[in-house]
Amino acid sequence: MSTLQIDGVAKQYGNRTVLHDITLDLASGEFLSLLGPSGCGKTTLLRIIAGFEHPEHGQVRVDGRDITALPANQRQLGMVFQAYSLFPNMTAADNVRFGLRVRKIDAAEQKRRVDTMLDLVGLSAHADKYPHQLSGGQQQRVALARALAIQPALLLLDEPLSALDAKVRVQLREEIRRIQRETGITTVFVTHDQEEALSISDRVAVMFEGRMVQVGTPAAIYQEPAHAFVAQFIGISSRLSARVIDAEQGQIAVLGQHLVAPRARGLAPQDALHLYLRPEDVQVQALNGSTPPGAILQGTVRESTFFGAVTRLRLELDSGELLLSDLPTSAAQHLPIGSRVHIGWQADAMRLLPAQDQP
């Protein structure tokens, strides 16, 4: 198991900067996902780690050793690509064996590692099949076994599941996580799929426009976004405008209502804010003449989307803004489209970010 340190890495293509001074440390055995939209720089960063690209400045170190200038074939890293990149004229076993042959590992050790890796990815029975005889998921398992067979210092995965259908993608991501835990290999996983990143990572590094805007556990990234892009990109959020009224007491103004918001303490008075709410935190009750505890605003149900146990309501506030609310379907059935409703949320459900940080 190895550690990885990325220190001040920057990359340009012509006059365009695609990575801005990226710094990141991975602990030994950690599974980290680089998450972000297309063009944010996540694959470029992975390719710099792998040695396929070289930074303008900055360092990449593995176990304290500077590998920034080393060619890719001297870095002892395993990489799995989006395209399976298997040799079509080789069996599954021979594909896994390829890197061992290049490294002149003796025949007995080659066989032991090939057998072990194919067993690890559940393909022992398919060792003699050629790539065209395997499904997409099986081909990607072979590619993973090949990357692991050389006993790399790090495992790098560049959107390895994006070419697979949804069901196979879920199965294989769970297998990747199981294998990573069993081997203990330090892993960097690139994806644009937030569900993938949140479900299998120890930590997630969210990238936006060549910058790493937040790094944290999946729970922290989801529950405590530190940047407006993270609040909007991770999960579903509704956004309202707000401003600080009393920073000492933690009071803000939202659509004419004064609310207590502990997270506003310490902010400058009159600061413009954006308030983010997750749908599961927005509470809704039918308007029946009395105002229930915690109700803040009123509005109308405009859309209802069924997701099985949960139904998502699209609410239009009387001021014209829109909010989303996820309710148990049994409760949402009593709030058909057109229903007038009370709307509220708990104080600790509000995520407050400076309005000027809006991407």
XYZ file of C-alpha atoms in Angstrom, residues 243-252 260-273 352 354 356:
27
model
C -29.290 38.241 3.492
C -27.801 38.563 6.945
C -29.847 40.635 9.404
C -28.033 39.999 12.682
C -24.781 38.049 12.394
C -24.258 37.900 16.168
C -27.641 36.289 16.750
C -27.547 34.304 13.500
C -30.600 35.885 11.891
C -31.277 36.098 8.165
C -32.725 31.959 12.903
C -29.800 30.404 11.039
C -26.899 29.280 13.260
C -24.575 29.125 10.249
C -25.017 32.885 9.716
C -23.146 33.693 12.928
C -19.909 35.494 12.171
C -20.967 36.735 8.743
C -21.006 40.439 7.943
C -24.350 42.255 8.343
C -26.267 42.658 5.095
C -24.159 39.980 3.357
C -26.012 38.565 0.359
C -26.434 34.795 0.643
C -25.750 29.214 3.507
C -22.025 33.733 -0.251
C -20.893 35.956 -5.085
